[in-house]
Amino acid sequence: MTSTLPPPENSGLRRARIAERTFRTDRWWLGPLLTTLGLAVFIVYATARVFQQEHYWVEQYHYLTPFYSPCLSASCAPGSAAFGTLPWAFPWFLPYALLSLPFLLLFRFTCYYYRKAYYRSIWQSPTACAVREPHGSYTGESRFPMIGQNLHRYFFYVAVLISLVNTYDAVVALGHGHNGGFGIGIGNLILVANVVLLWCYTLSCHSCRHAFGGRLNSFGRHPARYWMWTQISRLNTRHMTFAWITLGTLMLTDLYVALVSSGAITDLRIYN
Ligand code: FES
Protein backbone atom coordinates (compact mmCIF):
# COMPACT_ATOMS: atom_id res chain seq x y z
CA MET A 1 0.00 0.00 0.00
CA THR A 2 1.39 3.43 -0.92
CA SER A 3 1.83 5.83 2.01
CA THR A 4 0.43 9.37 1.61
CA LEU A 5 1.84 10.61 4.92
CA PRO A 6 3.93 13.79 4.83
CA PRO A 7 7.68 13.36 5.21
CA PRO A 8 8.97 13.23 8.78
CA GLU A 9 9.64 16.52 10.49
CA ASN A 10 13.10 17.96 9.87
CA SER A 11 13.65 15.53 7.02
CA GLY A 12 14.46 18.46 4.76
CA LEU A 13 11.61 17.52 2.39
CA ARG A 14 8.50 19.60 1.80
CA ARG A 15 5.05 18.32 2.58
CA ALA A 16 3.14 16.46 -0.08
CA ARG A 17 1.47 18.89 -2.50
CA ILE A 18 -1.97 18.23 -3.93
CA ALA A 19 -2.64 19.74 -7.32
CA GLU A 20 -6.39 19.87 -6.80
CA ARG A 21 -7.68 22.16 -4.07
CA THR A 22 -9.49 19.18 -2.63
CA PHE A 23 -10.78 15.73 -3.43
CA ARG A 24 -13.52 16.09 -0.86
CA THR A 25 -17.16 16.26 -1.97
CA ASP A 26 -18.70 16.66 1.48
CA ARG A 27 -19.14 19.94 3.35
CA TRP A 28 -15.72 19.65 5.05
CA TRP A 29 -15.56 23.44 5.44
CA LEU A 30 -18.61 23.62 7.70
CA GLY A 31 -16.79 22.52 10.88
CA PRO A 32 -13.88 24.97 10.52
CA LEU A 33 -16.33 27.76 9.62
CA LEU A 34 -18.49 27.19 12.69
CA THR A 35 -15.38 26.95 14.87
CA THR A 36 -14.10 30.28 13.56
CA LEU A 37 -17.48 31.96 14.08
CA GLY A 38 -17.82 30.55 17.61
CA LEU A 39 -14.36 31.68 18.66
CA ALA A 40 -14.87 35.10 17.02
CA VAL A 41 -18.11 35.71 18.92
CA PHE A 42 -16.42 34.94 22.23
CA ILE A 43 -13.33 37.03 21.49
CA VAL A 44 -15.35 40.08 20.40
CA TYR A 45 -17.75 39.84 23.35
CA ALA A 46 -15.04 39.22 25.96
CA THR A 47 -12.81 42.00 24.63
CA ALA A 48 -15.65 44.52 24.70
CA ARG A 49 -16.66 43.58 28.22
CA VAL A 50 -13.17 43.36 29.71
CA PHE A 51 -12.34 46.91 28.68
CA GLN A 52 -15.75 48.37 29.49
CA GLN A 53 -14.91 48.71 33.21
CA GLU A 54 -18.61 49.02 34.06
CA HIS A 55 -21.54 46.82 35.08
CA TYR A 56 -19.41 44.00 36.47
CA TRP A 57 -20.65 44.00 40.06
CA VAL A 58 -24.08 43.81 41.73
CA GLU A 59 -23.50 45.13 45.22
CA GLN A 60 -26.84 44.01 46.69
CA TYR A 61 -26.29 40.33 45.92
CA HIS A 62 -22.50 40.32 45.62
CA TYR A 63 -22.58 39.10 42.01
CA LEU A 64 -19.19 39.55 40.38
CA THR A 65 -18.69 38.57 36.75
CA PRO A 66 -15.81 36.11 36.20
CA PHE A 67 -14.32 38.55 33.65
CA TYR A 68 -13.46 40.90 36.54
CA SER A 69 -12.39 38.40 39.17
CA PRO A 70 -10.29 38.99 41.14
CA CYS A 71 -10.80 42.75 40.74
CA LEU A 72 -7.43 44.45 41.27
CA SER A 73 -7.81 48.12 40.30
CA ALA A 74 -8.03 50.76 43.04
CA SER A 75 -11.17 51.94 41.22
CA CYS A 76 -12.96 48.56 41.60
CA ALA A 77 -16.45 49.06 43.00
CA PRO A 78 -16.54 48.93 46.82
CA GLY A 79 -16.95 45.33 47.96
CA SER A 80 -16.00 43.78 44.63
CA ALA A 81 -12.31 43.33 45.43
CA ALA A 82 -12.45 40.41 47.82
CA PHE A 83 -8.68 39.94 47.78
CA GLY A 84 -7.67 43.61 47.94
CA THR A 85 -6.48 45.90 45.15
CA LEU A 86 -3.27 47.39 43.84
CA PRO A 87 -2.69 51.03 44.82
CA TRP A 88 -3.50 52.38 41.33
CA ALA A 89 -6.68 52.98 39.37
CA PHE A 90 -6.16 51.18 36.06
CA PRO A 91 -6.38 53.13 32.77
CA TRP A 92 -9.00 51.91 30.25
CA PHE A 93 -6.58 49.61 28.44
CA LEU A 94 -5.77 47.51 31.52
CA PRO A 95 -8.37 44.91 32.55
CA TYR A 96 -9.44 45.04 36.18
CA ALA A 97 -8.67 41.30 36.42
CA LEU A 98 -5.12 41.98 35.30
CA LEU A 99 -3.62 38.99 37.07
CA SER A 100 -6.06 36.24 36.09
CA LEU A 101 -7.17 37.09 32.54
CA PRO A 102 -3.78 36.64 30.79
CA PHE A 103 -3.36 33.20 32.36
CA LEU A 104 -6.92 32.18 31.55
CA LEU A 105 -6.34 33.28 27.98
CA LEU A 106 -3.07 31.34 27.78
CA PHE A 107 -4.70 28.29 29.40
CA ARG A 108 -7.38 28.22 26.71
CA PHE A 109 -5.05 29.23 23.88
CA THR A 110 -2.68 26.32 24.62
CA CYS A 111 -5.48 23.82 25.40
CA TYR A 112 -5.10 20.64 23.35
CA TYR A 113 -8.64 20.88 22.06
CA TYR A 114 -8.53 24.57 21.13
CA ARG A 115 -5.21 23.99 19.40
CA LYS A 116 -6.83 21.41 17.19
CA ALA A 117 -9.74 23.76 16.57
CA TYR A 118 -7.78 26.83 15.53
CA TYR A 119 -5.01 24.93 13.75
CA ARG A 120 -7.69 23.55 11.43
CA SER A 121 -10.03 26.52 11.17
CA ILE A 122 -7.84 29.62 11.42
CA TRP A 123 -4.21 28.63 10.94
CA GLN A 124 -5.22 25.97 8.40
CA SER A 125 -2.44 23.54 9.18
CA PRO A 126 -3.87 21.08 8.36
CA THR A 127 -7.13 22.47 6.99
CA ALA A 128 -8.76 19.05 6.63
CA CYS A 129 -8.00 15.60 5.28
CA ALA A 130 -7.35 15.69 1.53
CA VAL A 131 -7.61 19.49 1.37
CA ARG A 132 -4.63 21.46 0.09
CA GLU A 133 -3.26 23.68 2.83
CA PRO A 134 -1.70 27.09 2.25
CA HIS A 135 1.54 26.42 4.15
CA GLY A 136 4.57 25.24 2.24
CA SER A 137 6.30 23.60 5.20
CA TYR A 138 5.44 22.15 8.57
CA THR A 139 7.40 22.53 11.77
CA GLY A 140 4.70 21.49 14.21
CA GLU A 141 5.30 22.75 17.73
CA SER A 142 9.04 22.33 17.64
CA ARG A 143 10.03 25.97 17.12
CA PHE A 144 9.31 29.42 18.53
CA PRO A 145 6.62 30.59 19.03
CA MET A 146 4.66 27.31 18.84
CA ILE A 147 7.04 25.54 21.19
CA GLY A 148 5.42 27.70 23.88
CA GLN A 149 2.36 25.44 23.63
CA ASN A 150 4.26 23.08 25.92
CA LEU A 151 3.72 25.54 28.78
CA HIS A 152 0.10 24.40 28.94
CA ARG A 153 0.82 22.09 31.90
CA TYR A 154 1.90 25.09 33.99
CA PHE A 155 -1.07 27.25 32.96
CA PHE A 156 -3.23 24.39 34.22
CA TYR A 157 -2.09 24.96 37.81
CA VAL A 158 -2.84 28.69 37.56
CA ALA A 159 -6.27 27.88 36.12
CA VAL A 160 -6.97 25.71 39.18
CA LEU A 161 -6.21 28.70 41.45
CA ILE A 162 -8.47 30.96 39.39
CA SER A 163 -11.26 28.36 39.49
CA LEU A 164 -10.94 28.43 43.29
CA VAL A 165 -11.37 32.23 43.19
CA ASN A 166 -14.48 31.88 40.98
CA THR A 167 -15.83 29.27 43.41
CA TYR A 168 -15.24 31.66 46.31
CA ASP A 169 -17.17 34.39 44.44
CA ALA A 170 -20.13 32.07 43.83
CA VAL A 171 -20.23 30.85 47.45
CA VAL A 172 -19.93 34.36 48.93
CA ALA A 173 -22.84 35.54 46.77
CA LEU A 174 -25.05 32.88 48.38
CA GLY A 175 -24.55 34.66 51.71
CA HIS A 176 -26.00 37.95 50.46
CA GLY A 177 -29.73 37.51 50.02
CA HIS A 178 -32.28 40.27 49.55
CA ASN A 179 -32.60 40.90 53.30
CA GLY A 180 -29.10 39.81 54.19
CA GLY A 181 -28.04 36.25 55.04
CA PHE A 182 -28.51 33.21 52.84
CA GLY A 183 -30.45 33.75 49.64
CA ILE A 184 -30.87 32.29 46.18
CA GLY A 185 -31.68 34.18 43.02
CA ILE A 186 -31.36 33.32 39.34
CA GLY A 187 -27.99 35.05 39.46
CA ASN A 188 -26.78 32.62 42.13
CA LEU A 189 -27.87 29.63 40.05
CA ILE A 190 -26.04 31.01 37.02
CA LEU A 191 -22.85 31.74 39.01
CA VAL A 192 -22.85 28.26 40.58
CA ALA A 193 -23.60 26.47 37.30
CA ASN A 194 -20.81 28.41 35.61
CA VAL A 195 -18.33 27.45 38.32
CA VAL A 196 -19.30 23.76 38.19
CA LEU A 197 -18.82 23.72 34.42
CA LEU A 198 -15.51 25.59 34.72
CA TRP A 199 -14.32 22.86 37.07
CA CYS A 200 -15.46 20.22 34.58
CA TYR A 201 -13.42 21.94 31.87
CA THR A 202 -10.37 22.47 34.10
CA LEU A 203 -10.33 18.98 35.61
CA SER A 204 -10.91 17.30 32.26
CA CYS A 205 -7.68 18.93 30.99
CA HIS A 206 -5.14 16.50 29.54
CA SER A 207 -2.46 17.98 31.80
CA CYS A 208 -4.65 17.30 34.83
CA ARG A 209 -4.99 13.68 33.72
CA HIS A 210 -1.23 13.43 33.43
CA ALA A 211 -0.69 15.14 36.81
CA PHE A 212 -2.67 12.38 38.50
CA GLY A 213 -1.88 9.32 36.42
CA GLY A 214 1.36 10.11 34.61
CA ARG A 215 4.88 8.96 35.48
CA LEU A 216 3.62 5.91 37.39
CA ASN A 217 5.15 2.49 36.78
CA SER A 218 2.38 0.68 38.59
CA PHE A 219 -1.22 1.77 39.11
CA GLY A 220 -1.59 -1.08 41.61
CA ARG A 221 0.77 0.66 44.02
CA HIS A 222 -1.13 3.95 43.80
CA PRO A 223 -4.84 3.07 44.02
CA ALA A 224 -5.94 6.60 44.99
CA ARG A 225 -4.16 8.17 42.02
CA TYR A 226 -5.44 5.41 39.78
CA TRP A 227 -9.02 6.12 40.91
CA MET A 228 -8.56 9.87 40.30
CA TRP A 229 -7.00 9.19 36.91
CA THR A 230 -9.95 6.98 35.98
CA GLN A 231 -12.48 9.65 36.94
CA ILE A 232 -10.54 12.38 35.13
CA SER A 233 -10.23 10.15 32.07
CA ARG A 234 -14.02 9.85 31.97
CA LEU A 235 -14.37 13.62 32.14
CA ASN A 236 -11.59 14.00 29.59
CA THR A 237 -13.66 12.25 26.89
CA ARG A 238 -15.99 15.30 27.04
CA HIS A 239 -13.26 17.95 27.12
CA MET A 240 -14.28 19.45 23.77
CA THR A 241 -17.88 19.71 24.95
CA PHE A 242 -16.83 21.48 28.15
CA ALA A 243 -14.55 23.78 26.15
CA TRP A 244 -17.51 25.06 24.14
CA ILE A 245 -20.09 25.01 26.93
CA THR A 246 -17.88 27.10 29.21
CA LEU A 247 -17.33 29.72 26.50
CA GLY A 248 -21.13 30.02 26.43
CA THR A 249 -21.62 30.00 30.22
CA LEU A 250 -18.88 32.58 30.72
CA MET A 251 -20.65 34.95 28.32
CA LEU A 252 -24.08 34.15 29.80
CA THR A 253 -22.87 34.73 33.38
CA ASP A 254 -21.20 37.99 32.45
CA LEU A 255 -24.23 39.17 30.47
CA TYR A 256 -26.60 38.40 33.33
CA VAL A 257 -24.44 40.28 35.85
CA ALA A 258 -24.14 43.20 33.41
CA LEU A 259 -27.91 43.38 32.88
CA VAL A 260 -28.69 43.28 36.61
CA SER A 261 -25.87 45.68 37.44
CA SER A 262 -26.98 48.22 34.84
CA GLY A 263 -30.61 48.04 36.01
CA ALA A 264 -31.83 46.62 32.69
CA ILE A 265 -33.38 43.65 34.54
CA THR A 266 -34.06 42.75 38.16
CA ASP A 267 -32.69 39.57 39.66
CA LEU A 268 -35.51 37.07 40.15
CA ARG A 269 -35.31 35.78 43.72
CA ILE A 270 -36.18 32.18 44.57
CA TYR A 271 -35.45 32.45 48.29
CA ASN A 272 -34.73 35.70 50.13
FE1 FES B 1 -7.74 21.63 27.25
FE2 FES B 1 -5.81 21.35 29.13
S1 FES B 1 -6.12 20.21 27.34
S2 FES B 1 -7.49 22.74 29.09
mmCIF file of C-alpha atoms and ligand atoms in Angstrom:
data_model
loop_
_atom_site.group_PDB
_atom_site.id
_atom_site.type_symbol
_atom_site.label_atom_id
_atom_site.label_comp_id
_atom_site.label_asym_id
_atom_site.label_seq_id
_atom_site.Cartn_x
_atom_site.Cartn_y
_atom_site.Cartn_z
ATOM 1 C CA MET A 1 0.000 0.000 0.000
ATOM 2 C CA THR A 2 1.387 3.432 -0.918
ATOM 3 C CA SER A 3 1.831 5.827 2.008
ATOM 4 C CA THR A 4 0.428 9.369 1.614
ATOM 5 C CA LEU A 5 1.840 10.609 4.924
ATOM 6 C CA PRO A 6 3.931 13.794 4.826
ATOM 7 C CA PRO A 7 7.684 13.362 5.207
ATOM 8 C CA PRO A 8 8.968 13.231 8.784
ATOM 9 C CA GLU A 9 9.638 16.516 10.490
ATOM 10 C CA ASN A 10 13.103 17.961 9.874
ATOM 11 C CA SER A 11 13.647 15.535 7.020
ATOM 12 C CA GLY A 12 14.460 18.456 4.757
ATOM 13 C CA LEU A 13 11.613 17.524 2.395
ATOM 14 C CA ARG A 14 8.503 19.600 1.803
ATOM 15 C CA ARG A 15 5.053 18.325 2.582
ATOM 16 C CA ALA A 16 3.137 16.457 -0.083
ATOM 17 C CA ARG A 17 1.474 18.888 -2.497
ATOM 18 C CA ILE A 18 -1.966 18.226 -3.931
ATOM 19 C CA ALA A 19 -2.638 19.739 -7.322
ATOM 20 C CA GLU A 20 -6.386 19.874 -6.797
ATOM 21 C CA ARG A 21 -7.677 22.157 -4.066
ATOM 22 C CA THR A 22 -9.490 19.181 -2.628
ATOM 23 C CA PHE A 23 -10.777 15.732 -3.435
ATOM 24 C CA ARG A 24 -13.522 16.091 -0.860
ATOM 25 C CA THR A 25 -17.157 16.264 -1.967
ATOM 26 C CA ASP A 26 -18.700 16.656 1.482
ATOM 27 C CA ARG A 27 -19.138 19.944 3.354
ATOM 28 C CA TRP A 28 -15.725 19.654 5.048
ATOM 29 C CA TRP A 29 -15.562 23.441 5.439
ATOM 30 C CA LEU A 30 -18.608 23.622 7.703
ATOM 31 C CA GLY A 31 -16.787 22.520 10.885
ATOM 32 C CA PRO A 32 -13.879 24.971 10.524
ATOM 33 C CA LEU A 33 -16.330 27.760 9.617
ATOM 34 C CA LEU A 34 -18.489 27.192 12.691
ATOM 35 C CA THR A 35 -15.381 26.953 14.869
ATOM 36 C CA THR A 36 -14.103 30.284 13.555
ATOM 37 C CA LEU A 37 -17.477 31.960 14.083
ATOM 38 C CA GLY A 38 -17.823 30.552 17.614
ATOM 39 C CA LEU A 39 -14.358 31.685 18.656
ATOM 40 C CA ALA A 40 -14.867 35.100 17.019
ATOM 41 C CA VAL A 41 -18.112 35.707 18.916
ATOM 42 C CA PHE A 42 -16.424 34.945 22.229
ATOM 43 C CA ILE A 43 -13.327 37.035 21.492
ATOM 44 C CA VAL A 44 -15.351 40.083 20.398
ATOM 45 C CA TYR A 45 -17.754 39.840 23.348
ATOM 46 C CA ALA A 46 -15.038 39.224 25.963
ATOM 47 C CA THR A 47 -12.810 42.003 24.628
ATOM 48 C CA ALA A 48 -15.647 44.524 24.698
ATOM 49 C CA ARG A 49 -16.660 43.584 28.223
ATOM 50 C CA VAL A 50 -13.168 43.356 29.710
ATOM 51 C CA PHE A 51 -12.335 46.912 28.678
ATOM 52 C CA GLN A 52 -15.747 48.371 29.487
ATOM 53 C CA GLN A 53 -14.908 48.712 33.207
ATOM 54 C CA GLU A 54 -18.610 49.022 34.058
ATOM 55 C CA HIS A 55 -21.537 46.823 35.081
ATOM 56 C CA TYR A 56 -19.414 43.997 36.468
ATOM 57 C CA TRP A 57 -20.652 43.996 40.065
ATOM 58 C CA VAL A 58 -24.075 43.807 41.732
ATOM 59 C CA GLU A 59 -23.500 45.133 45.223
ATOM 60 C CA GLN A 60 -26.838 44.015 46.692
ATOM 61 C CA TYR A 61 -26.293 40.326 45.922
ATOM 62 C CA HIS A 62 -22.497 40.322 45.618
ATOM 63 C CA TYR A 63 -22.577 39.098 42.014
ATOM 64 C CA LEU A 64 -19.191 39.551 40.384
ATOM 65 C CA THR A 65 -18.693 38.572 36.747
ATOM 66 C CA PRO A 66 -15.812 36.110 36.196
ATOM 67 C CA PHE A 67 -14.324 38.546 33.648
ATOM 68 C CA TYR A 68 -13.461 40.900 36.539
ATOM 69 C CA SER A 69 -12.389 38.403 39.172
ATOM 70 C CA PRO A 70 -10.293 38.992 41.137
ATOM 71 C CA CYS A 71 -10.796 42.749 40.740
ATOM 72 C CA LEU A 72 -7.426 44.449 41.272
ATOM 73 C CA SER A 73 -7.812 48.122 40.303
ATOM 74 C CA ALA A 74 -8.028 50.760 43.040
ATOM 75 C CA SER A 75 -11.168 51.940 41.224
ATOM 76 C CA CYS A 76 -12.964 48.565 41.595
ATOM 77 C CA ALA A 77 -16.453 49.063 43.004
ATOM 78 C CA PRO A 78 -16.539 48.929 46.821
ATOM 79 C CA GLY A 79 -16.953 45.328 47.957
ATOM 80 C CA SER A 80 -16.002 43.784 44.625
ATOM 81 C CA ALA A 81 -12.305 43.335 45.426
ATOM 82 C CA ALA A 82 -12.451 40.413 47.821
ATOM 83 C CA PHE A 83 -8.683 39.940 47.778
ATOM 84 C CA GLY A 84 -7.672 43.607 47.939
ATOM 85 C CA THR A 85 -6.477 45.899 45.149
ATOM 86 C CA LEU A 86 -3.270 47.386 43.843
ATOM 87 C CA PRO A 87 -2.688 51.034 44.820
ATOM 88 C CA TRP A 88 -3.497 52.377 41.330
ATOM 89 C CA ALA A 89 -6.685 52.984 39.366
ATOM 90 C CA PHE A 90 -6.156 51.181 36.058
ATOM 91 C CA PRO A 91 -6.382 53.127 32.770
ATOM 92 C CA TRP A 92 -9.004 51.914 30.250
ATOM 93 C CA PHE A 93 -6.581 49.606 28.435
ATOM 94 C CA LEU A 94 -5.770 47.513 31.521
ATOM 95 C CA PRO A 95 -8.371 44.908 32.551
ATOM 96 C CA TYR A 96 -9.437 45.039 36.177
ATOM 97 C CA ALA A 97 -8.672 41.301 36.424
ATOM 98 C CA LEU A 98 -5.120 41.980 35.300
ATOM 99 C CA LEU A 99 -3.622 38.988 37.068
ATOM 100 C CA SER A 100 -6.063 36.244 36.092
ATOM 101 C CA LEU A 101 -7.170 37.090 32.538
ATOM 102 C CA PRO A 102 -3.784 36.641 30.788
ATOM 103 C CA PHE A 103 -3.356 33.202 32.358
ATOM 104 C CA LEU A 104 -6.924 32.177 31.553
ATOM 105 C CA LEU A 105 -6.345 33.276 27.978
ATOM 106 C CA LEU A 106 -3.074 31.338 27.783
ATOM 107 C CA PHE A 107 -4.698 28.286 29.401
ATOM 108 C CA ARG A 108 -7.381 28.221 26.708
ATOM 109 C CA PHE A 109 -5.049 29.231 23.884
ATOM 110 C CA THR A 110 -2.680 26.323 24.618
ATOM 111 C CA CYS A 111 -5.479 23.815 25.399
ATOM 112 C CA TYR A 112 -5.098 20.635 23.347
ATOM 113 C CA TYR A 113 -8.644 20.877 22.064
ATOM 114 C CA TYR A 114 -8.526 24.567 21.131
ATOM 115 C CA ARG A 115 -5.207 23.991 19.395
ATOM 116 C CA LYS A 116 -6.832 21.406 17.195
ATOM 117 C CA ALA A 117 -9.739 23.759 16.566
ATOM 118 C CA TYR A 118 -7.784 26.827 15.529
ATOM 119 C CA TYR A 119 -5.007 24.930 13.753
ATOM 120 C CA ARG A 120 -7.690 23.551 11.432
ATOM 121 C CA SER A 121 -10.033 26.516 11.170
ATOM 122 C CA ILE A 122 -7.838 29.622 11.420
ATOM 123 C CA TRP A 123 -4.210 28.633 10.937
ATOM 124 C CA GLN A 124 -5.221 25.971 8.403
ATOM 125 C CA SER A 125 -2.435 23.538 9.183
ATOM 126 C CA PRO A 126 -3.867 21.082 8.357
ATOM 127 C CA THR A 127 -7.126 22.465 6.986
ATOM 128 C CA ALA A 128 -8.762 19.052 6.632
ATOM 129 C CA CYS A 129 -8.003 15.597 5.281
ATOM 130 C CA ALA A 130 -7.350 15.689 1.529
ATOM 131 C CA VAL A 131 -7.609 19.493 1.368
ATOM 132 C CA ARG A 132 -4.629 21.456 0.093
ATOM 133 C CA GLU A 133 -3.264 23.682 2.826
ATOM 134 C CA PRO A 134 -1.702 27.094 2.250
ATOM 135 C CA HIS A 135 1.537 26.417 4.148
ATOM 136 C CA GLY A 136 4.570 25.241 2.245
ATOM 137 C CA SER A 137 6.296 23.603 5.204
ATOM 138 C CA TYR A 138 5.438 22.149 8.567
ATOM 139 C CA THR A 139 7.405 22.526 11.771
ATOM 140 C CA GLY A 140 4.696 21.492 14.214
ATOM 141 C CA GLU A 141 5.300 22.752 17.726
ATOM 142 C CA SER A 142 9.045 22.328 17.641
ATOM 143 C CA ARG A 143 10.030 25.971 17.124
ATOM 144 C CA PHE A 144 9.314 29.416 18.528
ATOM 145 C CA PRO A 145 6.622 30.585 19.027
ATOM 146 C CA MET A 146 4.660 27.310 18.844
ATOM 147 C CA ILE A 147 7.037 25.539 21.191
ATOM 148 C CA GLY A 148 5.422 27.701 23.876
ATOM 149 C CA GLN A 149 2.363 25.440 23.626
ATOM 150 C CA ASN A 150 4.257 23.083 25.923
ATOM 151 C CA LEU A 151 3.723 25.541 28.783
ATOM 152 C CA HIS A 152 0.105 24.397 28.936
ATOM 153 C CA ARG A 153 0.821 22.089 31.903
ATOM 154 C CA TYR A 154 1.900 25.095 33.992
ATOM 155 C CA PHE A 155 -1.065 27.252 32.963
ATOM 156 C CA PHE A 156 -3.234 24.389 34.218
ATOM 157 C CA TYR A 157 -2.086 24.955 37.806
ATOM 158 C CA VAL A 158 -2.841 28.691 37.563
ATOM 159 C CA ALA A 159 -6.268 27.877 36.118
ATOM 160 C CA VAL A 160 -6.971 25.714 39.182
ATOM 161 C CA LEU A 161 -6.207 28.697 41.448
ATOM 162 C CA ILE A 162 -8.473 30.964 39.386
ATOM 163 C CA SER A 163 -11.259 28.365 39.493
ATOM 164 C CA LEU A 164 -10.937 28.435 43.288
ATOM 165 C CA VAL A 165 -11.374 32.234 43.193
ATOM 166 C CA ASN A 166 -14.481 31.877 40.982
ATOM 167 C CA THR A 167 -15.829 29.271 43.409
ATOM 168 C CA TYR A 168 -15.243 31.657 46.310
ATOM 169 C CA ASP A 169 -17.170 34.394 44.443
ATOM 170 C CA ALA A 170 -20.127 32.071 43.828
ATOM 171 C CA VAL A 171 -20.232 30.852 47.448
ATOM 172 C CA VAL A 172 -19.929 34.364 48.933
ATOM 173 C CA ALA A 173 -22.842 35.538 46.767
ATOM 174 C CA LEU A 174 -25.053 32.881 48.380
ATOM 175 C CA GLY A 175 -24.554 34.658 51.710
ATOM 176 C CA HIS A 176 -26.003 37.953 50.456
ATOM 177 C CA GLY A 177 -29.730 37.507 50.019
ATOM 178 C CA HIS A 178 -32.284 40.269 49.555
ATOM 179 C CA ASN A 179 -32.603 40.903 53.305
ATOM 180 C CA GLY A 180 -29.096 39.809 54.192
ATOM 181 C CA GLY A 181 -28.044 36.252 55.042
ATOM 182 C CA PHE A 182 -28.513 33.205 52.843
ATOM 183 C CA GLY A 183 -30.446 33.753 49.642
ATOM 184 C CA ILE A 184 -30.873 32.293 46.181
ATOM 185 C CA GLY A 185 -31.677 34.180 43.023
ATOM 186 C CA ILE A 186 -31.358 33.316 39.343
ATOM 187 C CA GLY A 187 -27.991 35.048 39.456
ATOM 188 C CA ASN A 188 -26.780 32.619 42.127
ATOM 189 C CA LEU A 189 -27.872 29.632 40.048
ATOM 190 C CA ILE A 190 -26.038 31.009 37.021
ATOM 191 C CA LEU A 191 -22.851 31.742 39.005
ATOM 192 C CA VAL A 192 -22.845 28.260 40.582
ATOM 193 C CA ALA A 193 -23.604 26.471 37.297
ATOM 194 C CA ASN A 194 -20.808 28.414 35.607
ATOM 195 C CA VAL A 195 -18.330 27.446 38.318
ATOM 196 C CA VAL A 196 -19.303 23.762 38.189
ATOM 197 C CA LEU A 197 -18.816 23.719 34.421
ATOM 198 C CA LEU A 198 -15.512 25.590 34.723
ATOM 199 C CA TRP A 199 -14.316 22.857 37.072
ATOM 200 C CA CYS A 200 -15.459 20.220 34.584
ATOM 201 C CA TYR A 201 -13.420 21.942 31.869
ATOM 202 C CA THR A 202 -10.366 22.468 34.098
ATOM 203 C CA LEU A 203 -10.334 18.976 35.613
ATOM 204 C CA SER A 204 -10.905 17.296 32.257
ATOM 205 C CA CYS A 205 -7.682 18.930 30.989
ATOM 206 C CA HIS A 206 -5.144 16.498 29.535
ATOM 207 C CA SER A 207 -2.464 17.980 31.805
ATOM 208 C CA CYS A 208 -4.649 17.296 34.835
ATOM 209 C CA ARG A 209 -4.993 13.685 33.719
ATOM 210 C CA HIS A 210 -1.234 13.429 33.426
ATOM 211 C CA ALA A 211 -0.688 15.141 36.809
ATOM 212 C CA PHE A 212 -2.671 12.383 38.505
ATOM 213 C CA GLY A 213 -1.877 9.321 36.423
ATOM 214 C CA GLY A 214 1.363 10.107 34.608
ATOM 215 C CA ARG A 215 4.882 8.957 35.478
ATOM 216 C CA LEU A 216 3.619 5.906 37.392
ATOM 217 C CA ASN A 217 5.146 2.491 36.782
ATOM 218 C CA SER A 218 2.376 0.685 38.594
ATOM 219 C CA PHE A 219 -1.222 1.769 39.107
ATOM 220 C CA GLY A 220 -1.590 -1.085 41.608
ATOM 221 C CA ARG A 221 0.770 0.656 44.023
ATOM 222 C CA HIS A 222 -1.132 3.953 43.801
ATOM 223 C CA PRO A 223 -4.840 3.066 44.024
ATOM 224 C CA ALA A 224 -5.941 6.602 44.985
ATOM 225 C CA ARG A 225 -4.164 8.173 42.024
ATOM 226 C CA TYR A 226 -5.445 5.405 39.778
ATOM 227 C CA TRP A 227 -9.022 6.123 40.907
ATOM 228 C CA MET A 228 -8.557 9.874 40.304
ATOM 229 C CA TRP A 229 -6.997 9.193 36.906
ATOM 230 C CA THR A 230 -9.953 6.980 35.977
ATOM 231 C CA GLN A 231 -12.483 9.651 36.935
ATOM 232 C CA ILE A 232 -10.536 12.384 35.131
ATOM 233 C CA SER A 233 -10.232 10.146 32.070
ATOM 234 C CA ARG A 234 -14.023 9.846 31.967
ATOM 235 C CA LEU A 235 -14.374 13.623 32.135
ATOM 236 C CA ASN A 236 -11.594 13.995 29.587
ATOM 237 C CA THR A 237 -13.661 12.254 26.894
ATOM 238 C CA ARG A 238 -15.987 15.296 27.041
ATOM 239 C CA HIS A 239 -13.264 17.949 27.121
ATOM 240 C CA MET A 240 -14.281 19.447 23.774
ATOM 241 C CA THR A 241 -17.878 19.710 24.949
ATOM 242 C CA PHE A 242 -16.828 21.482 28.151
ATOM 243 C CA ALA A 243 -14.546 23.777 26.146
ATOM 244 C CA TRP A 244 -17.510 25.058 24.139
ATOM 245 C CA ILE A 245 -20.094 25.008 26.932
ATOM 246 C CA THR A 246 -17.878 27.102 29.206
ATOM 247 C CA LEU A 247 -17.329 29.719 26.504
ATOM 248 C CA GLY A 248 -21.128 30.020 26.432
ATOM 249 C CA THR A 249 -21.620 30.002 30.217
ATOM 250 C CA LEU A 250 -18.879 32.585 30.722
ATOM 251 C CA MET A 251 -20.654 34.946 28.323
ATOM 252 C CA LEU A 252 -24.077 34.153 29.795
ATOM 253 C CA THR A 253 -22.867 34.731 33.375
ATOM 254 C CA ASP A 254 -21.203 37.992 32.445
ATOM 255 C CA LEU A 255 -24.231 39.170 30.467
ATOM 256 C CA TYR A 256 -26.598 38.401 33.328
ATOM 257 C CA VAL A 257 -24.445 40.282 35.846
ATOM 258 C CA ALA A 258 -24.137 43.200 33.411
ATOM 259 C CA LEU A 259 -27.908 43.377 32.876
ATOM 260 C CA VAL A 260 -28.694 43.281 36.611
ATOM 261 C CA SER A 261 -25.869 45.682 37.444
ATOM 262 C CA SER A 262 -26.982 48.219 34.839
ATOM 263 C CA GLY A 263 -30.613 48.038 36.013
ATOM 264 C CA ALA A 264 -31.833 46.622 32.686
ATOM 265 C CA ILE A 265 -33.384 43.649 34.539
ATOM 266 C CA THR A 266 -34.058 42.753 38.161
ATOM 267 C CA ASP A 267 -32.691 39.572 39.663
ATOM 268 C CA LEU A 268 -35.511 37.065 40.148
ATOM 269 C CA ARG A 269 -35.305 35.784 43.721
ATOM 270 C CA ILE A 270 -36.184 32.181 44.572
ATOM 271 C CA TYR A 271 -35.453 32.446 48.285
ATOM 272 C CA ASN A 272 -34.727 35.703 50.128
HETATM 273 FE FE1 FES B 1 -7.737 21.628 27.251
HETATM 274 FE FE2 FES B 1 -5.813 21.353 29.134
HETATM 275 S S1 FES B 1 -6.122 20.212 27.343
HETATM 276 S S2 FES B 1 -7.488 22.741 29.091
#
